[in-house]
Amino acid sequence: MMPFRTPIRNNLEKIKDLDIKLIAPSRGPVYPKPGLILGAYRDWVSDKAKNEAIIAFVSMHGSTRRMVDHLVDSLRKNGITVKPFNLTQTDVGALAVALVDAATLVIASPTVLVGPHPNVVYAVHLANVLRPKLKFAAVIGSYGWGGKMMDQITKIITNLKVELLQSILVKGHPKEEYLRSLDRLAEQILKKHKEGNIC
Ligand SMILES: Cc1cc2nc3c(=O)[nH]c(=O)nc-3n(C[C@H](O)[C@H](O)[C@H](O)COP(=O)(O)O)c2cc1C
């Protein structure tokens, strides 16, 4: 439903004064309890995001993974619900469900052949076509010598109405100073959620 929020919202407005007894779609099951369905639709189409951050990540040799693990801890210490998804194992359906309500998406990838890892490209494309309620996004990851990972990711997410937060790209394995940068990113995410009345 995510990409169709506006027409659904308009249709909910049209039927708001009707006393609906039954929802009988042209295909699929008949619902004798319309309240449950209408309530779910109202929730799905609202702009209200939750104090949640999704981290969609891949790591080939552990450097990005170290950054992700640190950021997960740091976000949790700041009271933010974190849902990490290892994209080499994740069912993308589960990722799509998590995207419904989250306020922030952190994309974490090593640089592979100049850009993000292909599984990250796939997940980011999915987020872009689903157009969830996301308000903020950040890119973190590791590289060996250089590339265009940030560029390529920002070119994919043009549908997302997100504010891009500080990106953190590290050569090789993250040193202590980069872990502190991740702490600052977690604090920035909390600040943004507070300013947006998300928590
Ligand atoms: C197949 C492959 C392709 C890579 N391509 C690039 C590249 O184009 N640019 C770059 O800076 N590093 C490249 N690297 C190096 C990785 O980005 C680097 O080792 C990084 O630290 C790996 O992060 P990870 O430990 O999270 O997997 C490549 C590594 C592999 C295995």
Coordinates of N, CA and C and ligand atoms in Angstrom, one line a residue:
M1 N 0.8 -1.2 0.0 CA 0.0 0.0 0.0 C 0.9 1.3 0.0
M2 N 2.1 1.1 0.4 CA 2.9 2.3 0.6 C 3.0 3.3 -0.5
P3 N 3.1 2.9 -1.8 CA 3.2 3.9 -2.9 C 1.9 4.5 -3.2
F4 N 0.8 4.0 -2.6 CA -0.6 4.5 -3.0 C -1.2 5.2 -1.8
R5 N -0.4 5.8 -1.0 CA -0.9 6.5 0.2 C -1.9 7.6 -0.1
T6 N -1.5 8.4 -1.1 CA -2.4 9.6 -1.4 C -3.8 9.2 -1.9
P7 N -3.9 8.3 -2.9 CA -5.3 7.9 -3.3 C -6.0 7.2 -2.2
I8 N -5.3 6.4 -1.4 CA -6.1 5.6 -0.4 C -6.6 6.7 0.6
R9 N -5.8 7.6 1.0 CA -6.2 8.7 1.9 C -7.4 9.4 1.4
N10 N -7.4 9.7 0.1 CA -8.6 10.4 -0.5 C -9.8 9.5 -0.5
N11 N -9.6 8.2 -0.7 CA -10.8 7.3 -0.7 C -11.3 7.1 0.7
L12 N -10.4 7.1 1.7 CA -10.9 6.9 3.1 C -11.8 8.1 3.5
E13 N -11.4 9.3 2.9 CA -12.1 10.5 3.2 C -13.5 10.4 2.6
K14 N -13.6 9.8 1.4 CA -14.9 9.7 0.7 C -15.9 8.8 1.5
I15 N -15.4 7.8 2.1 CA -16.3 6.8 2.8 C -16.4 7.1 4.3
K16 N -15.9 8.2 4.8 CA -15.8 8.4 6.2 C -17.2 8.5 6.9
D17 N -18.2 8.9 6.2 CA -19.5 9.0 6.8 C -20.4 7.8 6.6
L18 N -19.9 6.9 5.8 CA -20.8 5.7 5.5 C -20.8 4.7 6.7
D19 N -21.9 4.0 6.9 CA -22.0 3.0 8.0 C -21.7 1.7 7.3
I20 N -20.4 1.3 7.3 CA -20.0 0.1 6.5 C -20.2 -1.1 7.4
K21 N -20.9 -2.1 6.8 CA -21.2 -3.4 7.5 C -20.2 -4.5 7.1
L22 N -19.8 -4.4 5.8 CA -19.1 -5.5 5.2 C -18.1 -4.9 4.2
I23 N -16.9 -5.4 4.1 CA -16.0 -5.1 3.0 C -16.0 -6.3 2.0
A24 N -16.5 -6.1 0.8 CA -16.5 -7.2 -0.1 C -15.8 -6.8 -1.4
P25 N -14.5 -7.1 -1.4 CA -13.7 -6.7 -2.5 C -14.0 -7.5 -3.8
S26 N -13.6 -7.0 -5.0 CA -13.9 -7.7 -6.2 C -13.1 -9.0 -6.3
R27 N -12.0 -9.1 -5.5 CA -11.3 -10.3 -5.4 C -10.7 -10.4 -4.0
G28 N -10.5 -11.6 -3.5 CA -10.0 -11.7 -2.1 C -11.1 -11.9 -1.1
P29 N -10.7 -12.1 0.1 CA -11.8 -12.4 1.2 C -12.7 -11.3 1.5
V30 N -13.9 -11.7 2.0 CA -14.9 -10.7 2.5 C -14.6 -10.5 4.0
Y31 N -14.7 -9.2 4.4 CA -14.4 -8.9 5.8 C -15.6 -8.5 6.5
P32 N -16.1 -9.3 7.5 CA -17.3 -8.9 8.2 C -17.0 -7.8 9.3
K33 N -15.7 -7.6 9.6 CA -15.3 -6.6 10.6 C -14.6 -5.4 10.0
P34 N -15.3 -4.5 9.3 CA -14.6 -3.4 8.6 C -13.7 -2.6 9.4
G35 N -14.0 -2.4 10.7 CA -13.2 -1.5 11.6 C -11.8 -1.9 11.6
L36 N -11.5 -3.2 11.6 CA -10.1 -3.7 11.7 C -9.4 -3.3 10.4
I37 N -10.0 -3.5 9.3 CA -9.4 -3.2 8.0 C -9.2 -1.7 7.8
L38 N -10.3 -0.9 8.1 CA -10.2 0.5 7.9 C -9.2 1.1 8.8
G39 N -9.1 0.6 10.0 CA -8.1 1.1 11.0 C -6.7 0.9 10.5
A40 N -6.5 -0.3 10.0 CA -5.2 -0.7 9.5 C -4.8 0.2 8.3
Y41 N -5.7 0.5 7.4 CA -5.5 1.4 6.3 C -5.1 2.8 6.7
R42 N -5.9 3.3 7.7 CA -5.6 4.6 8.2 C -4.2 4.7 8.8
D43 N -3.8 3.7 9.5 CA -2.5 3.6 10.1 C -1.4 3.6 9.0
W44 N -1.6 2.7 8.0 CA -0.6 2.6 6.9 C -0.4 3.9 6.1
V45 N -1.5 4.6 5.9 CA -1.4 5.8 5.0 C -1.0 7.1 5.8
S46 N -1.0 7.0 7.1 CA -0.7 8.2 7.9 C 0.8 8.5 7.7
D47 N 1.2 9.8 7.9 CA 2.6 10.1 7.8 C 3.3 9.9 9.1
K48 N 2.7 9.4 10.1 CA 3.3 9.3 11.4 C 4.3 8.1 11.4
A49 N 5.6 8.5 11.5 CA 6.6 7.4 11.6 C 6.9 7.1 13.1
K50 N 7.5 6.0 13.3 CA 7.9 5.6 14.7 C 9.4 5.9 14.9
N51 N 9.7 5.9 16.2 CA 11.1 6.2 16.7 C 11.9 4.9 16.4
E52 N 12.0 4.6 15.1 CA 12.7 3.4 14.7 C 13.7 3.7 13.6
A53 N 14.8 3.0 13.7 CA 15.8 3.1 12.6 C 16.1 1.7 12.0
I54 N 16.1 1.6 10.7 CA 16.4 0.3 10.1 C 17.8 0.4 9.5
I55 N 18.6 -0.6 9.8 CA 19.9 -0.6 9.2 C 20.0 -1.8 8.2
A56 N 20.1 -1.4 6.9 CA 20.1 -2.4 5.9 C 21.6 -2.6 5.5
F57 N 22.2 -3.7 5.7 CA 23.7 -3.8 5.5 C 24.2 -5.1 4.8
V58 N 25.3 -4.9 4.3 CA 26.1 -6.1 3.8 C 27.6 -5.8 4.2
S59 N 28.3 -6.9 4.6 CA 29.7 -6.7 4.8 C 30.4 -8.0 4.4
M60 N 31.4 -7.8 3.5 CA 32.1 -9.0 3.0 C 33.2 -9.5 3.9
H61 N 33.9 -8.5 4.6 CA 35.1 -8.9 5.4 C 35.0 -8.4 6.8
G62 N 33.9 -7.8 7.2 CA 33.7 -7.4 8.6 C 33.8 -6.0 9.0
S63 N 34.3 -5.1 8.1 CA 34.5 -3.7 8.4 C 33.2 -3.0 8.6
T64 N 32.4 -3.1 7.6 CA 31.0 -2.5 7.7 C 30.3 -3.1 8.8
R65 N 30.4 -4.4 9.0 CA 29.7 -5.1 10.1 C 30.1 -4.5 11.5
R66 N 31.4 -4.2 11.6 CA 31.9 -3.6 12.9 C 31.1 -2.2 13.1
M67 N 31.0 -1.4 12.0 CA 30.3 -0.1 12.1 C 28.9 -0.3 12.4
V68 N 28.3 -1.3 11.8 CA 26.8 -1.6 12.0 C 26.6 -2.0 13.5
D69 N 27.4 -2.9 14.0 CA 27.2 -3.4 15.4 C 27.4 -2.2 16.4
H70 N 28.3 -1.3 16.1 CA 28.5 -0.2 17.0 C 27.3 0.8 16.9
L71 N 26.9 1.0 15.7 CA 25.7 1.9 15.5 C 24.5 1.4 16.2
V72 N 24.3 0.1 16.0 CA 23.1 -0.6 16.7 C 23.1 -0.3 18.2
D73 N 24.3 -0.5 18.8 CA 24.4 -0.3 20.3 C 24.1 1.1 20.6
S74 N 24.7 2.0 19.8 CA 24.6 3.4 20.1 C 23.2 3.9 20.0
L75 N 22.5 3.5 18.9 CA 21.1 3.9 18.7 C 20.3 3.4 19.9
R76 N 20.5 2.1 20.3 CA 19.7 1.6 21.4 C 19.9 2.4 22.7
K77 N 21.2 2.8 22.9 CA 21.5 3.6 24.1 C 20.8 4.9 24.1
N78 N 20.5 5.4 22.9 CA 19.7 6.6 22.7 C 18.2 6.4 22.7
G79 N 17.8 5.2 23.0 CA 16.4 4.9 23.1 C 15.6 4.7 21.8
I80 N 16.4 4.5 20.7 CA 15.8 4.3 19.4 C 15.7 2.8 19.2
T81 N 14.5 2.3 18.7 CA 14.3 0.9 18.3 C 15.1 0.7 17.0
V82 N 16.0 -0.3 17.0 CA 16.8 -0.5 15.8 C 16.5 -1.9 15.2
K83 N 16.3 -1.9 13.9 CA 16.1 -3.2 13.2 C 17.2 -3.4 12.2
P84 N 18.2 -4.2 12.5 CA 19.3 -4.4 11.5 C 18.9 -5.6 10.6
F85 N 19.2 -5.4 9.3 CA 18.9 -6.4 8.3 C 20.2 -6.8 7.5
N86 N 20.7 -8.0 7.7 CA 21.8 -8.4 7.0 C 21.3 -8.9 5.6
L87 N 21.6 -8.1 4.6 CA 20.9 -8.3 3.3 C 21.4 -9.6 2.6
T88 N 22.4 -10.3 3.1 CA 22.8 -11.5 2.5 C 21.9 -12.7 3.0
Q89 N 21.1 -12.4 4.1 CA 20.2 -13.4 4.6 C 18.8 -13.0 4.7
T90 N 18.5 -11.7 4.6 CA 17.2 -11.2 4.8 C 16.2 -11.6 3.8
D91 N 15.0 -11.9 4.3 CA 13.8 -12.0 3.4 C 13.4 -10.6 3.1
V92 N 13.4 -10.1 1.8 CA 13.1 -8.7 1.6 C 11.7 -8.3 2.0
G93 N 10.8 -9.4 2.1 CA 9.4 -9.1 2.6 C 9.5 -8.5 4.0
A94 N 10.4 -9.1 4.8 CA 10.5 -8.7 6.2 C 11.1 -7.2 6.2
L95 N 12.0 -6.9 5.3 CA 12.5 -5.6 5.2 C 11.4 -4.6 4.8
A96 N 10.6 -5.0 3.9 CA 9.5 -4.1 3.4 C 8.5 -3.8 4.5
V97 N 8.2 -4.9 5.3 CA 7.3 -4.7 6.5 C 7.9 -3.7 7.5
A98 N 9.2 -3.8 7.7 CA 9.8 -2.9 8.7 C 9.9 -1.5 8.2
L99 N 9.9 -1.3 6.9 CA 10.0 0.0 6.3 C 8.7 0.8 6.5
V100 N 7.6 0.1 6.8 CA 6.3 0.7 6.8 C 6.3 1.9 7.8
D101 N 6.9 1.7 9.0 CA 6.7 2.7 10.1 C 8.0 3.4 10.5
A102 N 9.2 2.9 10.0 CA 10.4 3.5 10.5 C 10.6 4.9 10.1
A103 N 11.3 5.7 10.9 CA 11.6 7.1 10.6 C 12.9 7.2 9.9
T104 N 13.8 6.3 10.1 CA 15.2 6.5 9.6 C 15.7 5.2 8.9
L105 N 16.3 5.3 7.8 CA 17.0 4.2 7.1 C 18.5 4.5 7.1
V106 N 19.3 3.6 7.6 CA 20.7 3.7 7.5 C 21.1 2.6 6.5
I107 N 21.8 3.0 5.5 CA 22.3 2.1 4.4 C 23.8 1.8 4.7
A108 N 24.1 0.6 4.8 CA 25.5 0.3 5.2 C 26.1 -0.7 4.2
S109 N 27.2 -0.3 3.5 CA 27.7 -1.1 2.5 C 29.2 -1.0 2.3
P110 N 29.9 -2.1 1.9 CA 31.3 -1.9 1.5 C 31.2 -1.4 0.0
T111 N 32.3 -0.8 -0.4 CA 32.4 -0.4 -1.9 C 32.8 -1.6 -2.7
V112 N 32.0 -1.9 -3.7 CA 32.3 -3.1 -4.5 C 32.2 -2.6 -6.0
L113 N 33.3 -2.8 -6.7 CA 33.3 -2.3 -8.1 C 32.8 -0.9 -8.2
V114 N 33.3 0.0 -7.5 CA 33.1 1.4 -7.5 C 31.8 1.8 -6.7
G115 N 30.8 0.9 -6.6 CA 29.6 1.4 -6.0 C 29.2 0.5 -4.8
P116 N 27.9 0.6 -4.4 CA 27.5 -0.2 -3.2 C 27.4 -1.7 -3.6
H117 N 27.4 -2.6 -2.6 CA 27.2 -4.0 -2.9 C 25.9 -4.2 -3.6
P118 N 25.8 -5.2 -4.6 CA 24.6 -5.4 -5.3 C 23.4 -5.7 -4.5
N119 N 23.5 -6.4 -3.3 CA 22.4 -6.6 -2.5 C 21.9 -5.3 -1.9
V120 N 22.8 -4.4 -1.6 CA 22.4 -3.1 -1.1 C 21.6 -2.3 -2.2
V121 N 22.1 -2.4 -3.4 CA 21.4 -1.7 -4.5 C 20.0 -2.2 -4.6
Y122 N 19.8 -3.5 -4.5 CA 18.5 -4.1 -4.6 C 17.6 -3.6 -3.4
A123 N 18.1 -3.6 -2.2 CA 17.3 -3.1 -1.1 C 16.9 -1.7 -1.2
V124 N 17.9 -0.9 -1.6 CA 17.7 0.6 -1.7 C 16.6 0.9 -2.8
H125 N 16.7 0.1 -3.9 CA 15.7 0.3 -5.0 C 14.4 -0.1 -4.5
L126 N 14.3 -1.2 -3.7 CA 13.0 -1.6 -3.1 C 12.4 -0.5 -2.2
A127 N 13.2 0.1 -1.4 CA 12.8 1.2 -0.5 C 12.3 2.4 -1.4
N128 N 13.0 2.6 -2.4 CA 12.7 3.8 -3.3 C 11.3 3.6 -3.9
V129 N 11.0 2.4 -4.5 CA 9.7 2.1 -5.1 C 8.6 2.0 -4.2
L130 N 8.9 1.6 -2.9 CA 7.8 1.4 -1.9 C 7.4 2.8 -1.3
R131 N 8.3 3.8 -1.4 CA 8.1 5.1 -0.9 C 7.5 5.1 0.5
P132 N 8.2 4.5 1.5 CA 7.6 4.5 2.8 C 7.7 5.9 3.5
K133 N 7.3 5.9 4.8 CA 7.2 7.2 5.5 C 8.5 7.8 5.9
L134 N 9.6 7.1 5.6 CA 11.0 7.5 6.1 C 11.2 9.0 6.0
K135 N 11.8 9.6 7.1 CA 12.1 11.0 7.1 C 13.6 11.3 7.0
F136 N 14.4 10.3 7.4 CA 15.8 10.6 7.4 C 16.6 9.3 6.8
A137 N 17.7 9.6 6.2 CA 18.5 8.5 5.7 C 20.0 8.8 5.9
A138 N 20.8 7.8 6.1 CA 22.3 8.0 6.2 C 23.0 6.8 5.5
V139 N 24.1 7.1 5.0 CA 24.9 6.0 4.4 C 26.2 5.9 5.2
I140 N 26.5 4.6 5.5 CA 27.8 4.4 6.2 C 28.5 3.2 5.4
G141 N 29.8 3.0 5.6 CA 30.4 1.8 5.0 C 31.9 2.0 4.9
S142 N 32.5 1.0 4.2 CA 33.9 0.9 4.1 C 34.3 0.8 2.7
Y143 N 35.6 1.2 2.4 CA 36.1 1.1 1.0 C 37.6 0.8 1.1
G144 N 38.1 0.4 0.0 CA 39.6 0.1 0.0 C 40.4 1.2 -0.6
W145 N 39.9 1.8 -1.7 CA 40.7 2.9 -2.4 C 39.9 4.0 -2.9
G146 N 38.6 3.8 -3.1 CA 37.8 4.9 -3.6 C 36.6 4.4 -4.4
G147 N 35.7 5.3 -4.7 CA 34.5 4.9 -5.5 C 33.4 5.9 -5.4
K148 N 32.2 5.5 -5.9 CA 31.1 6.5 -6.0 C 29.9 5.9 -5.3
M149 N 30.1 5.3 -4.1 CA 29.0 4.6 -3.4 C 27.9 5.6 -3.1
M150 N 28.3 6.7 -2.4 CA 27.3 7.7 -2.0 C 26.5 8.2 -3.2
D151 N 27.2 8.6 -4.2 CA 26.6 9.1 -5.4 C 25.6 8.2 -6.0
Q152 N 26.0 6.9 -6.1 CA 25.1 5.9 -6.7 C 23.9 5.7 -5.8
I153 N 24.1 5.7 -4.5 CA 22.9 5.5 -3.6 C 22.0 6.7 -3.7
T154 N 22.5 7.9 -3.6 CA 21.6 9.0 -3.7 C 20.8 9.1 -5.0
K155 N 21.5 8.6 -6.1 CA 20.8 8.6 -7.4 C 19.6 7.6 -7.4
I156 N 19.7 6.6 -6.6 CA 18.6 5.6 -6.5 C 17.4 6.1 -5.7
I157 N 17.7 6.8 -4.6 CA 16.6 7.1 -3.7 C 15.8 8.4 -3.9
T158 N 15.7 8.7 -5.2 CA 15.0 10.0 -5.6 C 13.6 10.1 -5.1
N159 N 12.9 9.0 -5.0 CA 11.5 9.0 -4.6 C 11.3 9.3 -3.1
L160 N 12.4 9.1 -2.3 CA 12.3 9.2 -0.8 C 12.4 10.6 -0.4
K161 N 11.4 11.1 0.4 CA 11.4 12.5 0.8 C 12.2 12.5 2.1
V162 N 13.5 12.2 2.1 CA 14.3 12.1 3.3 C 15.3 13.2 3.4
E163 N 15.6 13.6 4.6 CA 16.8 14.4 4.8 C 18.0 13.5 4.9
L164 N 19.0 13.8 4.1 CA 20.2 12.9 4.2 C 21.1 13.4 5.4
L165 N 21.4 12.5 6.3 CA 22.2 12.8 7.5 C 23.7 12.5 7.1
Q166 N 24.5 12.9 8.1 CA 26.0 12.7 7.9 C 26.3 11.3 7.4
S167 N 27.1 11.2 6.3 CA 27.5 9.9 5.9 C 28.9 9.6 6.5
I168 N 29.2 8.3 6.8 CA 30.5 7.9 7.4 C 31.1 6.8 6.5
L169 N 32.1 7.2 5.8 CA 32.8 6.2 4.9 C 34.2 6.0 5.4
V170 N 34.6 4.8 5.7 CA 35.9 4.5 6.3 C 36.8 3.7 5.4
K171 N 38.0 4.0 5.4 CA 39.0 3.2 4.6 C 39.3 2.0 5.5
G172 N 39.0 0.8 5.0 CA 39.3 -0.4 5.7 C 38.4 -0.6 7.0
H173 N 39.1 -1.1 8.1 CA 38.4 -1.4 9.3 C 38.3 -0.1 10.1
P174 N 37.1 0.2 10.8 CA 36.9 1.5 11.4 C 37.8 1.6 12.7
K175 N 38.5 2.7 12.8 CA 39.3 3.0 14.0 C 38.4 3.7 15.0
E176 N 38.9 3.9 16.2 CA 38.2 4.5 17.3 C 37.5 5.8 16.9
E177 N 38.2 6.7 16.2 CA 37.6 8.0 15.8 C 36.3 7.8 15.0
Y178 N 36.3 6.8 14.2 CA 35.1 6.5 13.4 C 33.9 6.0 14.2
L179 N 34.3 5.2 15.2 CA 33.2 4.7 16.1 C 32.6 5.9 16.9
R180 N 33.4 6.9 17.2 CA 32.9 8.1 17.9 C 32.0 8.9 16.9
S181 N 32.3 8.9 15.6 CA 31.5 9.5 14.6 C 30.1 8.8 14.5
L182 N 30.2 7.5 14.7 CA 28.9 6.7 14.6 C 28.1 7.1 15.8
D183 N 28.7 7.3 17.0 CA 28.0 7.7 18.2 C 27.3 9.1 17.9
R184 N 28.0 10.0 17.2 CA 27.5 11.3 16.9 C 26.3 11.1 15.9
L185 N 26.4 10.2 15.0 CA 25.3 9.9 14.1 C 24.1 9.5 14.8
A186 N 24.3 8.6 15.8 CA 23.1 8.1 16.6 C 22.5 9.3 17.3
E187 N 23.3 10.2 17.9 CA 22.8 11.3 18.6 C 22.0 12.2 17.6
Q188 N 22.6 12.4 16.4 CA 21.9 13.2 15.4 C 20.5 12.7 15.1
I189 N 20.5 11.3 14.9 CA 19.2 10.7 14.6 C 18.2 10.9 15.7
L190 N 18.6 10.8 16.9 CA 17.7 11.0 18.1 C 17.2 12.5 18.0
K191 N 18.1 13.4 17.8 CA 17.8 14.9 17.8 C 16.7 15.1 16.7
K192 N 17.0 14.5 15.5 CA 16.1 14.7 14.4 C 14.7 14.1 14.7
H193 N 14.7 12.9 15.3 CA 13.4 12.3 15.7 C 12.7 13.2 16.7
K194 N 13.4 13.8 17.6 CA 12.8 14.6 18.6 C 12.2 15.9 18.0
E195 N 13.0 16.5 17.1 CA 12.5 17.7 16.4 C 11.3 17.4 15.6
G196 N 11.2 16.2 15.0 CA 10.1 15.8 14.2 C 8.9 15.3 15.0
N197 N 9.0 15.4 16.3 CA 7.9 14.8 17.2 C 7.7 13.3 16.9
I198 N 8.8 12.6 16.6 CA 8.7 11.2 16.3 C 8.9 10.4 17.6
C199 N 9.5 11.0 18.6 CA 9.6 10.3 19.9 C 9.4 11.4 21.1
Ligands
LIG1 C1 35.0 -7.8 -5.2 C2 35.5 -6.6 -4.5 C3 35.4 -5.3 -5.1 C4 35.9 -4.2 -4.5 N1 35.8 -3.0 -5.2 C5 36.2 -1.9 -4.6 C6 36.1 -0.6 -5.2 O1 35.7 -0.5 -6.4 N2 36.6 0.5 -4.5 C7 37.1 0.4 -3.3 O2 37.4 1.4 -2.7 N3 37.2 -0.8 -2.6 C8 36.7 -1.9 -3.2 N4 36.9 -3.1 -2.6 C9 37.4 -3.1 -1.2 C10 36.4 -3.1 -0.1 O3 35.5 -2.0 -0.3 C11 37.1 -2.9 1.2 O4 37.9 -4.1 1.4 C12 36.1 -2.8 2.4 O5 36.9 -2.5 3.5 C13 35.3 -4.0 2.6 O6 34.4 -3.8 3.6 P1 33.7 -5.0 4.4 O7 34.8 -5.5 5.3 O8 32.6 -4.4 5.1 O9 33.3 -6.0 3.4 C14 36.4 -4.3 -3.2 C15 36.5 -5.5 -2.6 C16 36.0 -6.6 -3.2 C17 36.1 -8.0 -2.5

